[in-house]
Coordinates of C-alpha atoms in Angstrom, one line a residue:
X23 CA 68.3 109.9 115.6
X24 CA 66.8 111.8 112.8
X25 CA 68.2 113.2 109.6
X26 CA 68.1 117.0 109.9
X27 CA 69.8 118.1 106.7
X28 CA 67.3 117.6 103.8
X29 CA 69.7 119.1 101.2
X30 CA 70.0 117.2 97.9
X31 CA 73.5 115.8 97.6
X32 CA 75.6 114.8 94.6
X33 CA 78.8 112.9 94.1
X34 CA 80.7 110.7 91.7
X35 CA 79.9 107.1 92.8
X36 CA 82.6 105.3 90.9
X37 CA 86.4 105.4 91.3
X38 CA 88.1 108.4 89.7
X39 CA 91.6 107.1 90.0
X40 CA 91.3 104.5 87.2
X41 CA 90.2 104.8 83.5
X42 CA 86.9 103.1 82.9
X43 CA 84.1 102.9 80.3
X44 CA 81.4 104.0 82.7
X45 CA 81.3 106.6 85.5
X46 CA 78.2 107.0 87.7
X47 CA 77.0 110.2 89.3
X48 CA 74.5 109.9 92.1
X49 CA 72.0 112.4 93.5
X50 CA 69.9 111.9 96.6
X51 CA 67.4 114.2 98.3
X52 CA 64.0 115.8 98.0
X53 CA 65.0 117.8 95.0
X54 CA 67.0 115.1 93.2
X55 CA 64.4 114.6 90.4
X56 CA 63.7 118.3 89.8
X57 CA 67.5 119.1 89.6
X58 CA 68.1 116.1 87.4
X59 CA 65.4 117.1 84.9
X60 CA 67.1 120.6 84.7
X61 CA 70.3 119.0 83.3
X62 CA 69.0 115.9 81.6
X63 CA 67.1 115.7 78.3
X64 CA 66.0 112.3 77.1
X65 CA 66.0 111.4 73.3
X66 CA 62.4 110.2 73.7
X67 CA 61.2 113.4 75.3
X68 CA 60.3 111.7 78.5
X69 CA 61.3 113.1 81.9
X70 CA 62.3 111.5 85.2
X71 CA 59.1 111.0 87.2
X72 CA 57.0 108.2 88.7
X73 CA 55.9 107.0 85.2
X74 CA 59.6 106.4 84.3
X75 CA 60.8 105.2 87.7
X76 CA 63.4 102.4 87.5
X77 CA 63.5 102.7 83.8
X78 CA 66.7 103.6 82.0
X79 CA 66.2 106.8 79.9
X80 CA 68.7 107.5 77.1
X81 CA 69.7 111.1 76.5
X82 CA 72.2 113.9 77.2
X83 CA 73.4 116.1 80.0
X84 CA 72.9 119.6 78.6
X85 CA 73.1 123.3 79.6
X86 CA 72.1 126.1 77.4
X87 CA 72.3 123.9 74.3
X88 CA 75.8 122.6 75.2
X89 CA 76.0 118.9 75.4
X90 CA 78.2 117.6 78.2
X91 CA 77.9 113.9 77.7
X92 CA 75.6 111.1 76.3
X93 CA 74.2 109.2 79.3
X94 CA 71.7 106.8 80.7
X95 CA 69.5 108.1 83.6
X96 CA 67.4 106.2 86.2
X97 CA 65.2 107.4 89.0
X98 CA 64.6 105.5 92.2
X99 CA 61.6 107.0 94.2
X100 CA 61.7 107.2 97.9
X101 CA 61.5 105.2 100.1
X102 CA 62.6 102.3 97.9
X103 CA 66.1 103.5 97.2
X104 CA 69.5 103.1 98.7
X105 CA 69.2 106.2 100.9
X106 CA 65.4 105.9 101.3
X107 CA 65.2 109.3 99.6
X108 CA 64.6 110.1 96.0
X109 CA 67.7 109.0 94.1
X110 CA 68.8 109.7 90.5
X111 CA 71.8 108.1 88.9
X112 CA 73.5 109.1 85.6
X113 CA 75.6 106.5 83.9
X114 CA 78.2 108.6 82.0
X115 CA 81.4 107.9 80.1
X116 CA 84.2 107.3 82.6
X117 CA 86.2 110.4 81.8
X118 CA 87.2 112.1 85.1
X119 CA 87.2 115.5 83.6
X120 CA 83.7 115.2 82.2
X121 CA 82.4 113.7 85.4
X122 CA 83.7 116.6 87.4
X123 CA 82.1 119.1 84.9
X124 CA 78.7 117.4 85.2
X125 CA 78.9 117.4 89.0
X126 CA 79.7 121.2 88.9
X127 CA 76.7 121.7 86.6
X128 CA 74.4 119.8 89.0
X129 CA 75.7 121.8 92.0
X130 CA 75.0 125.0 90.0
X131 CA 71.4 123.9 89.7
X132 CA 70.9 123.4 93.4
X133 CA 72.6 120.3 94.8
X134 CA 75.5 120.3 97.2
X135 CA 78.5 118.0 97.2
X136 CA 78.1 114.9 99.3
X137 CA 80.4 114.3 102.3
X138 CA 82.3 111.1 102.7
X139 CA 79.9 108.2 103.3
X140 CA 76.9 110.5 103.2
X141 CA 74.8 108.3 101.0
X142 CA 75.2 105.3 103.3
X143 CA 74.8 107.6 106.3
X144 CA 71.4 108.6 105.0
X145 CA 70.6 104.9 104.4
X146 CA 71.3 104.3 108.1
X147 CA 69.4 107.3 109.3
X148 CA 66.5 106.4 107.0
X149 CA 66.3 102.9 108.6
X150 CA 67.3 100.9 105.5
X151 CA 70.6 99.7 107.1
X152 CA 71.6 99.3 110.7
X153 CA 75.1 100.7 111.6
X154 CA 76.8 97.3 111.4
X155 CA 75.4 96.9 107.8
X156 CA 76.5 100.4 106.9
X157 CA 80.1 99.6 108.1
X158 CA 80.0 96.4 106.0
X159 CA 79.5 98.4 102.9
X160 CA 82.9 100.0 103.3
X161 CA 84.4 96.6 104.2
X162 CA 83.1 95.1 101.0
X163 CA 84.7 97.9 98.9
X164 CA 88.1 97.6 100.6
X165 CA 88.2 93.8 100.9
X166 CA 91.4 92.3 99.6
X167 CA 90.3 88.7 99.3
X168 CA 87.2 86.7 98.5
X169 CA 87.0 85.5 102.1
X170 CA 87.1 89.1 103.4
X171 CA 84.4 90.1 100.9
X172 CA 82.2 87.1 101.9
X173 CA 82.3 88.1 105.6
X174 CA 81.4 91.7 104.7
X175 CA 78.6 90.5 102.4
X176 CA 77.2 88.3 105.2
X177 CA 77.3 91.3 107.6
X178 CA 75.6 93.5 105.0
X179 CA 72.8 91.0 104.9
X180 CA 72.2 91.7 108.6
X181 CA 74.0 88.7 110.3
X182 CA 75.3 90.8 113.1
X183 CA 72.2 92.9 113.5
X184 CA 70.0 89.8 113.8
X185 CA 72.2 88.5 116.7
X186 CA 72.2 91.9 118.4
X187 CA 68.4 92.3 117.9
X188 CA 67.8 88.9 119.5
X189 CA 69.9 89.9 122.6
X190 CA 68.2 93.3 122.9
X191 CA 64.8 91.7 122.7
X192 CA 65.8 89.4 125.6
X193 CA 67.0 92.4 127.6
X194 CA 63.7 94.2 126.9
X195 CA 61.8 91.2 128.3
X196 CA 64.1 90.9 131.3
X197 CA 63.8 94.6 132.1
X198 CA 60.1 94.3 131.9
X199 CA 60.0 91.4 134.3
X200 CA 62.2 93.3 136.7
X201 CA 60.0 96.4 136.5
X202 CA 57.0 94.2 137.4
X203 CA 58.8 92.7 140.3
X204 CA 59.8 96.1 141.6
X205 CA 56.3 97.6 141.2
X206 CA 54.6 94.6 142.8
X207 CA 56.9 93.5 145.7
X208 CA 54.2 91.8 147.6
X209 CA 53.6 89.2 144.9
X210 CA 56.5 87.0 146.2
X211 CA 57.9 86.4 142.7
X212 CA 61.5 87.7 143.1
X213 CA 63.1 84.3 143.7
X214 CA 61.4 82.9 140.6
X215 CA 62.5 85.9 138.5
X216 CA 66.1 85.6 139.7
X217 CA 66.4 82.2 138.2
X218 CA 64.7 83.2 135.0
X219 CA 67.0 86.3 134.7
X220 CA 70.1 84.2 135.4
X221 CA 69.1 81.7 132.7
X222 CA 68.6 84.3 130.0
X223 CA 71.8 86.2 130.9
X224 CA 73.9 83.1 130.6
X225 CA 72.3 82.4 127.2
X226 CA 73.2 85.9 126.0
X227 CA 76.6 85.7 127.5
X228 CA 77.4 82.5 125.6
X229 CA 76.3 84.2 122.3
X230 CA 78.5 87.2 123.1
X231 CA 81.5 84.9 123.9
X232 CA 81.2 83.2 120.5
X233 CA 81.3 86.5 118.7
X234 CA 84.2 87.8 120.8
X235 CA 86.2 84.6 120.0
X236 CA 85.6 85.1 116.3
X237 CA 87.3 88.5 116.3
X238 CA 91.0 87.6 115.9
X239 CA 90.4 85.5 112.8
X240 CA 87.7 87.8 111.5
X241 CA 89.9 90.9 111.7
X242 CA 92.7 89.0 109.9
X243 CA 90.3 88.2 107.1
X244 CA 89.3 91.9 106.9
X245 CA 92.6 93.8 107.5
X246 CA 95.2 91.2 106.7
X247 CA 98.6 90.9 108.3
X248 CA 102.1 92.1 107.6
X249 CA 104.7 89.3 107.0
X250 CA 108.4 90.1 107.0
X251 CA 110.8 87.8 105.1
X252 CA 114.2 88.1 106.8
X253 CA 117.6 86.3 106.7
X254 CA 121.2 86.9 105.7
X255 CA 122.0 87.8 102.1
X256 CA 121.5 85.3 99.2
X257 CA 119.5 82.6 101.2
X258 CA 116.4 82.8 98.9
X259 CA 114.2 85.5 100.5
X260 CA 113.3 87.1 97.2
X261 CA 112.8 83.7 95.5
X262 CA 110.4 82.8 98.3
X263 CA 108.5 86.1 97.8
X264 CA 108.3 85.4 94.0
X265 CA 107.0 81.9 94.6
X266 CA 104.2 83.2 96.8
X267 CA 103.3 85.9 94.2
X268 CA 103.6 83.6 91.2
X269 CA 105.6 86.3 89.5
X270 CA 109.2 87.6 89.3
X271 CA 108.5 90.6 91.5
X272 CA 111.9 90.8 93.2
X273 CA 115.3 90.6 91.4
X274 CA 117.1 87.3 92.1
X275 CA 120.8 86.9 91.6
X276 CA 123.6 84.9 93.2
X277 CA 125.3 88.2 94.3
X278 CA 124.8 88.8 98.1
X279 CA 123.1 92.2 98.8
X280 CA 121.0 92.3 95.6
X281 CA 117.9 93.4 97.5
X282 CA 118.8 96.7 99.1
X283 CA 115.4 98.4 99.4
X284 CA 112.2 97.1 100.9
X285 CA 109.7 95.4 98.5
X286 CA 106.1 95.2 99.5
X287 CA 103.2 93.3 97.8
X288 CA 99.8 92.1 98.8
X289 CA 99.0 88.4 98.3
X290 CA 96.1 86.1 99.2
X291 CA 97.2 83.2 101.4
X292 CA 94.4 80.8 102.2
X293 CA 91.9 83.6 102.1
X294 CA 94.0 86.0 104.2
X295 CA 95.3 89.2 102.7
X296 CA 99.0 89.3 103.5
X297 CA 101.3 92.3 103.0
X298 CA 104.6 90.5 102.2
X299 CA 107.7 92.6 102.9
X300 CA 110.9 91.3 101.3
X301 CA 113.7 92.8 103.3
X302 CA 117.4 93.4 102.6
X303 CA 119.7 90.7 103.8
X304 CA 120.8 91.4 107.4
X305 CA 124.6 91.5 107.7
X306 CA 127.5 93.7 108.7
X307 CA 128.4 95.8 105.6
X308 CA 130.4 98.9 104.7
X309 CA 128.1 99.8 101.8
X310 CA 126.2 102.9 102.8
X311 CA 123.1 102.1 100.8
X312 CA 123.0 98.5 101.9
X313 CA 123.4 99.7 105.6
X314 CA 120.2 101.7 105.2
X315 CA 118.3 98.6 103.9
X316 CA 119.6 96.5 106.8
X317 CA 118.4 99.1 109.3
X318 CA 115.0 99.1 107.7
X319 CA 114.9 95.3 107.8
X320 CA 115.4 95.4 111.5
X321 CA 112.6 97.9 112.0
X322 CA 110.2 95.9 109.9
X323 CA 111.0 92.7 111.8
X324 CA 110.1 94.5 115.1
X325 CA 106.8 95.9 113.7
X326 CA 105.5 92.9 111.7
X327 CA 102.7 90.5 112.7
X328 CA 104.5 87.5 111.3
X329 CA 108.1 86.6 110.4
X330 CA 109.5 84.1 107.9
X331 CA 113.2 83.4 108.5
X332 CA 114.9 81.9 105.4
X333 CA 118.0 79.9 105.9
X334 CA 120.4 78.3 103.4
X335 CA 120.7 74.5 104.1
X336 CA 124.0 74.3 102.2
X337 CA 125.8 76.5 104.8
X338 CA 126.5 76.0 108.4
X339 CA 124.5 78.2 110.7
X340 CA 126.3 81.5 111.3
X341 CA 126.3 83.3 114.6
X342 CA 124.1 85.9 113.1
X343 CA 121.6 83.2 112.0
X344 CA 121.6 81.6 115.4
X345 CA 120.8 85.0 116.8
X346 CA 117.9 85.5 114.3
X347 CA 116.5 82.1 115.3
X348 CA 116.5 83.1 118.9
X349 CA 114.6 86.3 118.1
X350 CA 112.0 84.9 115.7
X351 CA 111.0 82.1 118.2
X352 CA 109.4 84.9 120.3
X353 CA 107.1 85.9 117.5
X354 CA 104.6 84.1 115.3
X355 CA 107.0 82.7 112.7
X356 CA 108.0 80.0 110.3
X357 CA 111.6 79.0 109.5
X358 CA 112.1 78.0 105.8
X359 CA 115.2 75.9 105.3
X360 CA 115.9 76.5 101.7
X361 CA 118.1 74.7 99.1
X362 CA 117.4 71.3 100.5
X363 CA 117.7 69.9 97.0
X364 CA 121.5 70.3 97.3
X365 CA 124.0 68.8 99.8
X366 CA 122.7 70.0 103.2
X367 CA 124.9 71.0 106.1
X368 CA 122.1 71.8 108.4
X369 CA 118.8 70.0 109.1
X370 CA 115.5 70.6 110.9
X371 CA 116.9 69.0 114.1
X372 CA 119.8 71.5 114.2
X373 CA 117.4 74.4 114.0
X374 CA 115.0 73.0 116.6
X375 CA 117.7 73.1 119.3
X376 CA 117.5 76.9 119.2
X377 CA 114.0 77.5 117.7
X378 CA 112.2 75.1 120.1
X379 CA 109.2 75.0 117.7
X380 CA 107.9 72.6 115.0
X381 CA 107.1 75.4 112.5
X382 CA 110.2 74.5 110.3
X383 CA 109.8 73.6 106.6
X384 CA 112.5 72.0 104.5
X385 CA 112.1 73.5 101.0
X386 CA 113.6 74.3 97.6
X387 CA 112.6 77.6 96.0
X388 CA 114.2 76.4 92.8
X389 CA 111.7 73.5 92.5
X390 CA 108.9 75.2 94.4
X391 CA 109.0 72.5 97.1
X392 CA 107.5 73.5 100.4
X393 CA 105.2 76.3 99.3
X394 CA 101.9 74.4 99.9
X395 CA 103.2 73.2 103.2
X396 CA 104.0 76.8 104.1
X397 CA 100.4 77.9 103.3
X398 CA 98.9 75.1 105.4
X399 CA 101.2 75.9 108.3
X400 CA 100.4 79.6 108.0
X401 CA 96.7 78.9 108.2
X402 CA 97.1 76.8 111.2
X403 CA 99.0 79.5 113.0
X404 CA 96.6 82.4 112.3
X405 CA 93.1 81.1 111.7
X406 CA 90.6 79.6 114.1
X407 CA 89.3 76.5 112.2
X408 CA 86.0 76.9 114.0
X409 CA 85.4 80.3 112.3
X410 CA 83.4 80.3 109.1
X411 CA 83.3 83.2 106.7
X412 CA 79.6 82.6 106.4
X413 CA 79.0 82.5 110.2
X414 CA 76.4 84.9 111.7
X415 CA 78.6 85.3 114.7
X416 CA 81.9 86.4 112.9
X417 CA 82.9 90.0 113.7
X418 CA 85.7 92.0 112.2
X419 CA 85.3 95.4 113.6
X420 CA 87.2 96.7 116.7
X421 CA 84.2 98.9 117.6
X422 CA 81.9 95.9 117.7
X423 CA 84.4 94.0 119.9
X424 CA 84.6 96.8 122.4
X425 CA 80.8 97.1 122.7
X426 CA 80.5 93.3 123.1
X427 CA 83.2 93.3 125.9
X428 CA 81.5 96.2 127.7
X429 CA 78.1 94.4 127.4
X430 CA 79.6 91.2 128.7
X431 CA 81.2 93.0 131.6
X432 CA 77.8 94.5 132.6
X433 CA 76.1 91.1 132.4
X434 CA 78.8 89.6 134.6
X435 CA 78.2 92.5 137.1
X436 CA 74.5 91.7 137.1
X437 CA 75.2 88.0 137.7
X438 CA 77.5 88.9 140.6
X439 CA 74.8 91.1 142.1
X440 CA 72.3 88.2 141.9
X441 CA 74.9 85.9 143.6
X442 CA 75.1 88.5 146.4
X443 CA 71.3 88.8 146.6
X444 CA 71.5 92.5 145.7
X445 CA 68.2 94.3 145.1
X446 CA 66.7 94.2 141.7
X447 CA 67.1 98.0 141.3
X448 CA 70.9 97.5 141.1
X449 CA 70.7 94.6 138.8
X450 CA 68.4 96.7 136.5
X451 CA 71.2 99.3 136.2
X452 CA 73.7 96.7 135.0
X453 CA 71.2 95.3 132.5
X454 CA 70.5 98.8 131.1
X455 CA 74.3 99.3 130.7
X456 CA 74.5 96.0 128.8
X457 CA 71.6 97.0 126.6
X458 CA 73.3 100.3 125.8
X459 CA 76.6 98.7 124.9
X460 CA 75.1 96.1 122.6
X461 CA 72.8 98.6 121.0
X462 CA 75.8 100.7 120.0
X463 CA 76.8 98.0 117.5
X464 CA 73.6 98.4 115.3
X465 CA 73.2 102.1 116.2
X466 CA 70.1 101.8 118.4
X467 CA 71.9 103.5 121.4
X468 CA 74.7 105.4 119.8
X469 CA 75.2 109.2 119.8
X470 CA 75.5 111.4 116.7
X471 CA 79.2 112.3 117.1
X472 CA 80.2 108.6 116.9
X473 CA 78.0 108.1 113.8
X474 CA 79.7 111.1 112.2
X475 CA 83.2 109.7 113.0
X476 CA 82.2 106.3 111.5
X477 CA 81.1 107.7 108.2
X478 CA 84.0 110.1 107.9
X479 CA 86.1 106.9 107.1
X480 CA 84.0 106.2 104.0
X481 CA 84.9 107.1 100.5
X482 CA 83.2 109.9 98.5
X483 CA 80.1 108.7 96.6
X484 CA 79.2 106.0 99.1

């Protein structure tokens, strides 16, 4: 796949939605330097060229003696740049209005505005990154926890690509052996090659299986999960949310029905990004506003990845709560038995009769008892302890998973064909299909339309 469009592109590379001291504008393409020199005048009189490559030049963005901003400029010559093309970056003041004006000026002098992800797309098409590394760039930007960032950073370093390249090299050798066997049938080597092929395919299959098994935990580290906190009014749902956030995010009173709307916040629990949803207490009510909150709570319960049911240990279980327990036991869940610092009327054993699980924690939100136990139990429910954020085999991307499964299916078809003593021509087809599927992960065998769809998900300037 070759880059056809040689236009010089420009975009703001830093976030525009927040105030910042510095804003970066990036140009890439054959004319990046000549366009940059039209709008940039250094205080030293030097221009951007090979003699000043990778040196910061101090000066101004100007047009017809009008100064737009005081900036630093740096030139990265091709091919040793992010995109493998000539790249120029201006470090400007982080005012969104001024940044937009400078971009307009650069476009007026011959550049075009970059599409979403176009800088990274050019890095991929230029051979600096494989497709899995390019996708890791966006994962690093959007990571919500350190663990998620570390996985993306590991993938950016080429961890997935090295695994896939190893497998593709094995397939290339296998296909070469099969070709020789087909071309020289009288050499009586087919039985020997069958055993050699089977051994290599089982080795590749084992590597694929490890990567597939890492996906559930890996995806959780990347995308996070939604966690609904449910229960009847005034049992401590909002207090529980506040303890996890370490701040008074939700209003807490002793008046039932205080939380009427849905409150959502992201929090890091054992490295996992969790979207906590504090719901209105579920009960029969005549209050119109509270009724709406209750209906929203039911909807969130049904759509959440994980449920925390909070109960008040000082009250006997109501029929509603018994019903809630019977519902949550069908989902990934934990029951928090709150207010155990007071005189308790229900205990863990009472809940187990209905819940039929061990994921019950006696706690006190007032004294913050049970929060650490909750975090440990949460981790044991969701994360595979064998998965390391630094593992070369950890995958987080659904596209990668699909390609691995398709590759594995083709390998299994080849193994079945060998078990049935099918001709090597048929086995060769299955191996070619496996090669194509695995090559899609790094972009070796992927078509242009898929590449375009992947980079459309990126942010501008990247």
